[in-house]
Coordinates of C-alpha atoms in Angstrom, one line a residue:
Chain J
M179 CA 63.3 99.7 102.8
K180 CA 60.9 101.2 100.4
R181 CA 61.9 98.8 97.6
V182 CA 61.2 95.9 99.9
I183 CA 57.7 97.3 100.7
L184 CA 56.9 97.9 97.2
T185 CA 58.0 94.4 96.2
L186 CA 55.7 92.9 98.7
T187 CA 52.7 94.9 97.5
L188 CA 53.4 93.7 94.1
A189 CA 53.7 90.2 95.3
A190 CA 50.2 90.4 96.8
A191 CA 48.8 91.8 93.7
P192 CA 46.8 89.3 91.5
L193 CA 49.0 90.1 88.4
I194 CA 52.7 89.5 88.5
V195 CA 54.6 90.7 85.4
Q196 CA 57.7 88.9 84.8
A197 CA 60.7 90.8 83.6
A198 CA 61.2 89.9 79.9
E199 CA 64.2 92.1 79.0
F200 CA 66.9 93.6 81.1
D201 CA 70.4 95.1 80.6
V202 CA 73.2 93.8 82.6
E203 CA 76.2 96.3 82.9
I204 CA 79.3 94.7 84.1
H205 CA 82.2 96.9 85.4
N206 CA 85.6 95.7 86.4
P207 CA 86.6 98.1 89.4
T208 CA 89.8 96.2 90.3
R209 CA 93.3 97.6 90.3
G210 CA 94.9 95.1 87.9
L211 CA 92.7 91.9 87.3
Y212 CA 91.5 91.0 83.9
Y213 CA 88.4 89.2 83.1
T214 CA 88.4 86.3 80.5
P215 CA 85.2 86.2 78.3
L216 CA 82.2 86.8 80.5
L217 CA 79.2 84.4 80.6
V218 CA 75.8 86.1 81.3
T219 CA 72.9 83.8 81.5
A220 CA 69.2 83.8 82.6
H221 CA 68.2 80.2 83.5
P222 CA 65.4 78.3 85.5
P223 CA 65.5 78.1 89.2
N224 CA 66.2 74.5 89.2
M225 CA 69.9 74.8 88.0
K226 CA 72.9 76.5 89.2
L227 CA 76.5 76.9 87.8
F228 CA 78.0 75.9 91.2
E229 CA 77.4 75.5 94.8
A230 CA 79.8 77.0 97.2
G231 CA 81.3 74.3 99.4
E232 CA 80.8 71.5 96.8
A233 CA 83.2 70.4 94.2
A234 CA 83.1 72.4 90.8
S235 CA 81.6 70.7 87.7
S236 CA 84.0 70.0 84.7
E237 CA 82.3 72.9 83.0
L238 CA 82.9 75.4 85.7
Q239 CA 86.6 74.0 86.0
A240 CA 87.3 74.8 82.3
M241 CA 85.9 78.5 82.9
A242 CA 87.8 78.9 86.1
E243 CA 91.2 77.4 84.9
G244 CA 91.4 78.6 81.4
G245 CA 88.6 81.1 80.7
D246 CA 86.7 78.5 78.3
I247 CA 83.0 79.3 78.8
M248 CA 81.9 76.9 75.9
P249 CA 81.3 73.8 78.0
L250 CA 79.0 76.0 80.3
V251 CA 77.3 77.6 77.3
T252 CA 76.6 74.0 75.8
A253 CA 75.1 72.8 79.1
L254 CA 72.9 76.0 79.5
D255 CA 71.7 75.8 76.0
S256 CA 70.4 72.3 76.4
A257 CA 68.6 73.4 79.7
G258 CA 66.9 76.2 77.7
A259 CA 68.7 79.1 79.3
T260 CA 68.9 82.6 77.7
T261 CA 72.8 83.2 77.4
V262 CA 75.0 85.9 76.3
A263 CA 78.4 84.7 75.8
N264 CA 81.4 87.0 75.7
P265 CA 79.6 90.4 75.4
A266 CA 82.9 92.2 75.9
A267 CA 84.4 90.2 72.8
G268 CA 87.5 89.2 74.7
L269 CA 89.2 90.3 77.9
L270 CA 87.6 93.0 80.1
A271 CA 90.5 95.1 81.3
P272 CA 90.6 96.8 84.8
G273 CA 88.4 99.9 84.7
E274 CA 86.3 98.8 81.6
T275 CA 82.7 98.2 81.3
T276 CA 80.5 95.9 79.1
T277 CA 76.7 95.5 78.7
A278 CA 74.7 92.4 77.9
I279 CA 71.1 92.6 76.9
V280 CA 69.1 89.7 78.1
N281 CA 65.8 88.9 76.5
T282 CA 63.7 86.2 78.2
N283 CA 60.5 87.0 76.3
N284 CA 60.2 83.4 74.9
A285 CA 61.6 81.8 78.0
T286 CA 59.7 82.9 80.9
A287 CA 61.0 80.2 83.0
N288 CA 64.5 81.9 83.0
T289 CA 64.0 83.9 86.1
Q290 CA 67.6 83.6 87.5
L291 CA 70.6 85.5 86.5
S292 CA 74.1 84.1 86.7
I293 CA 77.4 85.6 85.7
V294 CA 80.9 84.1 85.6
A295 CA 84.4 84.8 84.2
M296 CA 87.9 83.8 85.3
L297 CA 90.1 86.4 86.9
L298 CA 93.6 86.9 85.6
P299 CA 96.1 86.5 87.0
T300 CA 94.8 83.5 89.1
N301 CA 95.1 79.8 88.9
D302 CA 91.4 79.1 89.3
G303 CA 89.8 82.2 90.5
F304 CA 86.5 83.6 89.1
L305 CA 83.9 86.2 89.7
A306 CA 80.4 85.1 90.2
L307 CA 76.8 86.0 90.5
N308 CA 75.2 82.7 91.4
S309 CA 71.5 82.5 90.6
L310 CA 70.1 85.9 91.5
T311 CA 66.2 86.2 91.2
V312 CA 65.9 89.1 88.6
P313 CA 63.7 91.8 90.0
T314 CA 60.5 92.1 88.2
Q315 CA 59.9 95.8 89.2
P316 CA 61.2 98.1 86.5
G317 CA 64.2 99.9 87.9
T318 CA 68.0 99.9 88.3
Y319 CA 69.6 97.4 90.7
T320 CA 73.2 97.4 91.8
Y321 CA 75.2 94.2 92.8
N322 CA 78.8 93.8 94.1
L323 CA 80.2 90.3 93.2
N324 CA 82.9 88.4 95.1
A325 CA 85.9 86.4 93.8
Y326 CA 85.6 82.6 94.2
D327 CA 88.2 79.9 93.9
A328 CA 87.0 76.8 91.9
G329 CA 89.2 74.5 94.1
T330 CA 90.3 72.5 91.1
E331 CA 93.9 73.7 90.8
A332 CA 96.7 74.5 93.2
N333 CA 97.4 78.3 93.5
D334 CA 101.0 78.1 92.6
E335 CA 100.7 81.6 91.0
L336 CA 103.0 80.6 88.2
R337 CA 102.9 81.2 84.5
G338 CA 101.5 77.9 82.9
S339 CA 98.5 76.3 81.3
G340 CA 94.9 77.3 81.0
A341 CA 94.0 73.7 80.2
P342 CA 91.8 72.0 82.9
G343 CA 94.0 69.9 85.2
Q344 CA 97.1 71.5 84.2
A345 CA 99.3 73.5 86.5
G346 CA 99.9 77.4 86.2
M347 CA 98.0 80.3 84.9
P348 CA 97.2 81.2 81.2
V349 CA 98.9 84.5 80.3
P350 CA 97.3 86.4 77.4
P351 CA 99.1 89.3 75.8
P352 CA 98.0 92.1 78.2
L353 CA 99.3 90.4 81.1
D354 CA 102.5 89.0 79.5
P355 CA 104.7 92.1 80.0
V356 CA 103.3 92.8 83.4
L357 CA 103.7 89.3 85.2
G358 CA 106.8 88.2 86.9
T359 CA 108.9 85.1 85.6
N360 CA 110.8 82.3 87.2
G361 CA 108.9 82.1 90.4
T362 CA 109.4 78.9 92.5
G363 CA 105.8 78.6 93.1
A364 CA 103.6 79.4 96.1
A365 CA 102.9 76.3 98.1
S366 CA 99.4 75.1 97.7
N367 CA 97.1 72.2 96.8
A368 CA 93.8 72.1 94.9
E369 CA 91.2 72.7 97.7
G370 CA 88.5 70.4 96.2
Y371 CA 85.5 72.7 96.7
V372 CA 84.4 76.1 95.5
H373 CA 84.9 78.8 98.0
I374 CA 85.6 82.4 98.4
H375 CA 89.1 83.2 97.0
R376 CA 91.7 83.9 99.5
G377 CA 93.2 86.5 97.3
N378 CA 96.6 86.5 95.6
L379 CA 99.8 86.3 97.4
G380 CA 102.2 87.8 94.8
D381 CA 105.6 89.3 95.5
T382 CA 107.8 92.2 94.4
D383 CA 110.4 90.2 92.6
T384 CA 109.6 90.1 88.8
T385 CA 112.5 87.8 88.0
G386 CA 112.1 85.1 90.8
G387 CA 110.6 84.9 94.1
K388 CA 107.7 82.5 94.9
S389 CA 105.1 84.0 92.6
D390 CA 104.9 85.4 89.1
I391 CA 102.0 87.5 90.4
V392 CA 102.8 91.2 91.3
S393 CA 101.7 92.0 94.8
T394 CA 101.3 95.7 94.2
L395 CA 99.1 95.3 91.1
H396 CA 97.3 91.9 91.3
R397 CA 95.9 91.7 94.9
W398 CA 92.4 92.6 95.5
L399 CA 89.7 93.0 98.4
N400 CA 86.2 92.1 97.3
P401 CA 84.1 93.1 95.6
V402 CA 85.8 92.5 92.2
T403 CA 82.8 93.2 90.0
R404 CA 80.0 95.8 90.0
V405 CA 76.8 94.7 88.2
T406 CA 74.1 97.1 87.4
V407 CA 70.7 95.4 86.2
T408 CA 68.2 97.6 84.5
V409 CA 64.8 96.1 84.3
K410 CA 62.7 97.6 81.7
Chain S
M74 CA 51.2 98.2 84.2
V75 CA 53.8 97.7 86.9
V76 CA 54.6 101.5 86.4
H77 CA 50.9 102.3 87.2
K78 CA 51.0 100.3 90.5
H79 CA 54.2 102.1 91.4
M80 CA 52.6 105.4 91.0
L81 CA 49.5 104.5 93.0
V82 CA 51.7 103.6 95.9
L83 CA 53.7 106.7 95.6
V84 CA 50.9 109.3 95.1
P85 CA 49.2 109.0 98.4
L86 CA 52.7 109.4 100.1
A87 CA 53.2 112.6 98.1
V88 CA 49.9 113.9 99.1
L89 CA 50.5 113.0 102.7
L90 CA 53.8 114.7 102.8
A91 CA 52.5 117.8 101.0
G92 CA 49.7 118.0 103.7
C93 CA 52.1 118.3 106.5
H94 CA 53.3 121.8 105.7
S95 CA 50.8 123.4 103.4
D96 CA 49.2 125.3 106.2
S97 CA 51.9 125.5 108.6
D98 CA 52.6 129.1 109.9
D99 CA 52.9 132.7 109.0
D100 CA 56.3 132.2 107.3
T101 CA 55.5 132.8 103.7
L102 CA 59.1 132.6 102.6
T103 CA 59.4 129.0 102.6
S104 CA 57.3 125.9 103.0
S105 CA 60.3 123.8 103.7
R106 CA 60.8 121.5 106.7
E107 CA 64.0 120.5 108.5
F108 CA 65.0 116.8 108.3
R109 CA 67.8 116.0 110.8
F110 CA 69.9 112.9 110.6
Q111 CA 72.6 111.6 113.0
V112 CA 75.2 109.7 111.4
T113 CA 77.3 107.3 113.6
I114 CA 80.5 106.0 112.2
T115 CA 82.4 103.1 113.8
N116 CA 85.9 102.3 112.5
L117 CA 86.2 98.6 112.0
T118 CA 89.9 98.5 111.0
A119 CA 92.9 97.5 113.2
G120 CA 95.2 100.3 112.1
Q121 CA 93.7 102.8 109.9
P122 CA 92.3 106.1 111.6
L123 CA 89.7 107.6 109.5
S124 CA 89.9 111.3 108.7
P125 CA 87.1 113.7 109.9
A126 CA 83.9 112.5 108.4
A127 CA 82.2 114.4 105.5
V128 CA 78.6 113.9 105.5
V129 CA 76.4 115.2 102.6
I130 CA 72.6 115.1 102.3
H131 CA 71.6 115.4 98.5
T132 CA 69.5 114.3 95.7
T133 CA 70.3 112.3 92.7
G134 CA 71.8 115.2 91.0
W135 CA 74.8 115.1 93.0
Q136 CA 77.2 112.2 93.6
A137 CA 80.6 112.0 95.4
F138 CA 82.1 110.0 92.6
T139 CA 81.3 107.6 89.8
L140 CA 83.1 104.2 89.9
G141 CA 85.4 104.1 86.9
E142 CA 85.7 107.7 86.3
S143 CA 88.1 110.2 87.4
A144 CA 87.7 111.8 91.0
S145 CA 86.9 115.5 91.6
V146 CA 89.7 117.5 93.1
G147 CA 87.7 117.8 96.3
L148 CA 87.6 114.0 96.6
E149 CA 91.4 113.8 95.6
T150 CA 92.2 116.1 98.4
L151 CA 90.0 114.1 100.8
A152 CA 91.6 110.9 99.9
E153 CA 95.1 112.0 99.7
A154 CA 95.4 114.3 102.6
G155 CA 92.4 113.4 104.8
D156 CA 91.2 117.1 104.3
N157 CA 87.5 117.3 103.6
S158 CA 87.2 121.1 103.3
D159 CA 87.4 121.4 99.5
F160 CA 85.0 118.4 99.2
I161 CA 82.4 120.1 101.4
V162 CA 82.8 123.5 99.8
A163 CA 82.3 122.0 96.4
A164 CA 79.2 120.1 97.5
D165 CA 77.8 123.1 99.2
T166 CA 77.8 125.0 96.0
D167 CA 75.7 122.4 94.3
S168 CA 72.0 123.0 94.1
N169 CA 71.4 119.4 94.6
V170 CA 73.1 119.3 98.0
L171 CA 70.9 120.2 101.0
A172 CA 73.5 119.9 103.7
A173 CA 77.3 119.3 103.8
V174 CA 79.1 119.1 107.1
S175 CA 82.3 117.8 108.6
G176 CA 83.0 115.8 111.7
Q177 CA 85.1 117.0 114.6
G178 CA 88.2 114.9 114.3
A179 CA 89.8 111.6 113.3
I180 CA 88.1 108.4 114.2
V181 CA 90.7 106.1 115.4
P182 CA 90.5 102.2 115.0
G183 CA 87.7 100.9 117.0
A184 CA 86.2 104.4 117.9
T185 CA 82.8 105.8 117.0
A186 CA 82.1 109.3 115.9
Q187 CA 78.6 111.2 115.5
V188 CA 77.8 113.9 113.0
T189 CA 74.5 115.5 112.6
A190 CA 73.3 117.0 109.4
T191 CA 70.1 118.9 108.9
A192 CA 68.4 119.3 105.5
A193 CA 65.7 121.9 104.8
A194 CA 63.5 120.5 102.1
D195 CA 59.9 120.6 101.0
S196 CA 59.6 116.9 101.5
Q197 CA 61.7 114.0 102.4
S198 CA 61.2 112.3 99.1
G199 CA 64.4 111.9 97.1
L200 CA 66.8 112.5 100.1
L201 CA 70.1 110.6 99.9
L202 CA 72.9 110.6 102.3
T203 CA 76.7 110.0 101.6
W204 CA 79.5 109.7 104.1
A205 CA 83.2 109.6 103.3
S206 CA 86.5 109.6 105.2
M207 CA 90.1 108.8 104.3
P208 CA 91.8 105.8 106.0
V209 CA 94.8 108.0 106.5
N210 CA 97.6 105.4 106.5
T211 CA 97.2 105.0 102.7
N212 CA 98.2 107.0 99.6
D213 CA 94.7 107.8 98.3
A214 CA 92.0 105.5 99.8
F215 CA 88.6 106.6 100.8
A216 CA 85.8 104.7 102.6
I217 CA 82.3 105.7 101.7
V218 CA 78.7 104.8 102.0
N219 CA 77.3 106.4 98.8
A220 CA 74.0 107.8 98.2
I221 CA 71.9 106.0 100.7
D222 CA 68.2 106.4 100.2
I223 CA 66.9 108.0 103.5
S224 CA 63.5 109.1 102.1
G225 CA 61.8 106.4 103.9
L226 CA 63.3 106.9 107.4
A227 CA 60.7 107.7 110.1
V228 CA 61.7 109.9 113.3
G229 CA 63.6 107.7 115.6
Q230 CA 64.2 105.0 113.0
S231 CA 67.7 103.9 112.3
E232 CA 69.4 102.0 109.4
T233 CA 72.9 100.4 109.4
H234 CA 75.2 100.3 106.3
L235 CA 78.6 98.9 105.9
A236 CA 81.3 100.8 104.1
I237 CA 84.0 99.4 101.7
S238 CA 87.1 101.1 100.6
Y239 CA 87.8 102.7 97.2
D240 CA 91.0 104.0 95.6
A241 CA 90.6 107.5 94.3
G242 CA 93.0 106.6 91.4
T243 CA 94.8 109.9 91.8
E244 CA 98.1 108.9 93.6
A245 CA 100.5 105.9 93.0
N246 CA 100.2 103.4 95.9
T247 CA 103.8 103.6 97.0
E248 CA 103.0 103.3 100.6
S249 CA 106.2 105.4 101.3
A250 CA 106.9 107.6 104.2
D251 CA 106.8 110.8 102.1
T252 CA 103.3 110.1 100.6
V253 CA 101.3 108.6 103.3
P254 CA 99.9 111.3 105.6
G255 CA 98.8 109.2 108.5
P256 CA 100.6 108.4 111.9
A257 CA 102.1 105.1 110.5
A258 CA 104.3 107.3 108.4
S259 CA 106.7 109.9 109.2
G260 CA 104.2 112.7 109.6
L261 CA 106.1 114.7 107.1
A262 CA 104.2 113.4 104.0
E263 CA 103.0 116.0 101.6
G264 CA 99.3 114.8 101.5
F265 CA 97.6 116.3 98.6
N266 CA 99.6 116.5 95.2
A267 CA 97.8 117.5 92.0
D268 CA 99.7 115.0 90.0
R269 CA 97.6 112.0 88.9
D270 CA 100.1 109.1 88.7
D271 CA 98.1 106.0 89.7
V272 CA 97.7 103.0 87.4
R273 CA 94.8 104.9 85.9
N274 CA 93.0 108.3 86.6
A275 CA 89.8 106.7 87.8
V276 CA 88.2 105.5 91.0
Y277 CA 88.4 101.8 91.6
V278 CA 87.8 99.4 94.5
H279 CA 90.9 99.5 96.7
P280 CA 93.1 96.5 96.6
G281 CA 94.4 97.0 100.2
V282 CA 98.0 97.7 101.2
V283 CA 100.9 95.3 100.8
T284 CA 103.1 96.6 103.7
Q285 CA 106.8 96.1 104.4
D286 CA 105.8 93.1 106.6
D287 CA 104.7 91.3 103.3
G288 CA 107.7 92.2 101.2
L289 CA 107.1 95.7 99.9
T290 CA 110.5 97.1 101.3
T291 CA 109.7 100.7 100.2
S292 CA 106.4 100.7 102.3
T293 CA 106.3 102.6 105.6
L294 CA 103.4 100.5 106.6
S295 CA 103.3 97.3 108.7
G296 CA 100.9 94.4 108.7
S297 CA 98.6 96.1 111.4
Q298 CA 97.6 98.8 108.7
R299 CA 96.0 96.0 106.5
W300 CA 92.3 95.8 106.3
D301 CA 89.5 94.0 104.6
N302 CA 86.1 95.2 103.7
P303 CA 83.9 96.4 105.2
M304 CA 86.0 99.2 106.6
A305 CA 83.4 101.0 108.7
R306 CA 79.9 100.7 110.0
V307 CA 77.6 103.6 109.4
D308 CA 74.3 103.9 111.4
I309 CA 71.8 106.6 110.0
E310 CA 69.1 107.7 112.4
R311 CA 66.5 110.4 111.7
L312 CA 66.2 112.7 114.6
Q313 CA 63.7 115.2 113.3

């Protein structure tokens, strides 16, 4: 309540100071999900990485199905965004934390913060902060992020490919010994639009069953990410 | 520059609060006032009774837990056995805690419970409130609203917060009859055990329960013990 009042007071003041540099701390609070390389970007208000309820872009699809953030980075670069790609230098394991320092000193139009990364093991699940207006008041702000489904790939929950349009889940080394094998595949279709992820089904049969996902390790309830933004 | 504006807003408030009690009465031992809050907890689950509430009024120097770090033994006991006594005793000994009280009993699904906590403090500035309970048909889950800023609540004013569930990270999520203390299990479970044998010794966001209805044959739980966030609704009203 106080924060809201103070913000209004500031908004009414003649001088508004735009946040120029802020730290973005990203914590993985899940039981067993890994994040692929994170994309942290400050961008202008006239663009978004996705719109819930609408079809994913091919750039978002590449991130959500295979963890490839380069197509999004290229698009953001050409739009003048301030982007920190892969601050954790690889996967962010359950329980781990990474920090990105975002400096928009020379790009004051980049008032919005977005964060995405693919969630493993999923077929096309990703965590997202979608165009948050970065607070201008110095302070520490905490946000909980939800898991989305890009809607571009069937959630068969089987080992497979991270290439866009190809079935199955990419399996990097930390997940390889944990996941099941020889599942028959959970029945599903690509949904066609970005939406809140329904969660993993999984099973307890590591050598068969419907799913290669382990139900006792890889399910989740939202939130799947805790973000702490520190505005200096 | 922004900092200066911030201070300009806060300074008159501080003066105002100081003025409230500077010339109060003959009691020279203390200039503190009593701030009383009523916490109303509503259990939003289908099949997870919540253990007796622990309500703590504190300042930033104390916190119930840090996400990603290991739980205190007090929190472990609350989350494994539904017993908040260690948690409350430990909080009470901390100089940053102004009040630590327990509710009167379990809060069954759909039910509402009220707990009143009173803090004696020089001013309302900096006061935070935390509520925690165990959903008892789990191994080591706790639901919490954590360090809510109550410094701006006026008498009679109420705020609503929604609680999500965390895993204390202190006990394996076997869901077995001998480890789940709630009524969905045998009633013979051990509750607290000092071993820390979960996937990691750190607090994380609870993934929910799998249950025997969804293929975990060793689970004593059924589908009705599943839940989604938020797990509880917490209304905080300032009474005094």
